[in-house]
């Protein structure tokens, strides 16, 4: 069975044909140009879907979108990275334009589904996927099914408070995981303490070159991530954590100390069970996961 | 269908016949006497099960036990409130003595199942049950099924870190929810600040009588509980939180401010969705939930 995955990002819009086994048959990339509005993006999508349908019989379409979303009604509410998009009924817009069933979910959920079914978590019965990037998002897959929550907020761990006396950040809780350990948080510390304006990437570069203050920033972020993951161990106890997102490009600086510190924060009986791995699908996770969304619905 | 529920506590041992609709037909109570060992408890159980089977046709037996447990093998590992019990294969002991299939799970999971299927959460598709007592435990029920986690540690939220600079407590993380907001934590603050030795009950009594220092202790505990619950909203996003356990006997001092503060800590789109209620089954939850455990297995 072949479905179409649509990875709607703030910069890029990618439309691809994917098999139910996760093989990407073809991908069409273009720019989202959010400032041109959802009608423009819809037109880009329709053109590429039409091209794909000339070659393949398509069973459904899945869209991974930046949140917040109204999952029930398939509405994009007001994502910070799609400025000007407000209460867009994107699911029904695509369905009406194309005439195929569409499933809309947030991008972290889509990537979680892909990593759980085909990527680093494919052997595990319960997978908690975390994307550490500008923000921190996540998705939970139990027995191959996405858990969405009553209002679709399962995995909104960026807003999990781990240090009430910690830093504040706009739109999220003071001392929350995202305020303390996201790429944005790391970049801000680089600005404050190192005087650089190159974001988390700049901090990781300096840390790699042995800059002690940069190493300290990385170290602090890892400690906060370890608290967040240990909390998830004691809340959900998934078989594996899969970590993706831009910050994980520096995984060689992060993964080993993160695992060690997480082990220090869990019940002794759980120390040897801690399983944290890097995402396996890279940039493709969002597209593949979007394409898997309609299959999950069909198999219900 | 009728099953037997066994509620194994540190003080009391209760064995009851329960219908699949949660109606308790009869209950036999005795004392656990943990110091007499598991063989003594087993004997008490066998006698009472035999009495019940003279009257009813029994489809299975469920046991709610203090943790930690090895769920897979039905073993009681080493619960602090059953001193001297170490690696007890209680499930197979009961099965061999009685000749009926036995399901063993932890007491918080059993109570969660009862509250989710029959109690305060019976209308909800996803229920997060929290028991606030000597410790803090929890259970998650999605679509009528207990979620146990890879090593059975789903809901071990007592060990969730919510303030790394907060109080330490034996066996759990410094600044964890249990170290800051359990009955034990509240009782310790009563000792430190009020010079009383009557546990959390004494603190709540003084708070009710207008003692400002006692009111402050209650207030702080509620703030910590609100952080814990807000974290669960952003992690799991259940439809309802159901709160039980000894501390909730003072629910008239807790519930209203707890809901208000939790609302302050969630995404604005979630404020009006916060649903926190007191447990409906009281002391019976553990027994009823234990009796429901084998039905959950049977219906798989």
Coordinates of N, CA and C in Angstrom, one line a residue, chain A residues 40 71 111 132 145-146 229 280 282 288:
Chain A
X40 N -1.7 29.2 -0.7 CA -0.5 29.0 -1.5 C 0.1 27.6 -1.2
X71 N -6.7 18.5 16.8 CA -6.6 17.2 16.1 C -8.0 16.7 15.6
X111 N 6.9 12.1 13.5 CA 8.3 11.6 13.6 C 8.3 10.5 14.6
X132 N 14.6 17.5 20.2 CA 15.3 18.6 20.8 C 15.8 19.6 19.7
X145 N 0.8 2.2 18.2 CA -0.2 3.2 18.1 C 0.2 4.5 18.8
X146 N 0.0 5.6 18.1 CA 0.2 6.9 18.7 C -0.8 7.2 19.9
X229 N 14.1 13.1 31.3 CA 14.0 11.7 30.9 C 13.7 10.8 32.1
X280 N 16.9 7.3 14.0 CA 17.6 6.6 12.9 C 17.2 7.1 11.5
X282 N 16.6 10.4 10.6 CA 17.0 11.8 10.3 C 15.9 12.7 9.8
X288 N 8.1 10.4 6.5 CA 7.7 9.0 6.5 C 6.5 8.8 7.6

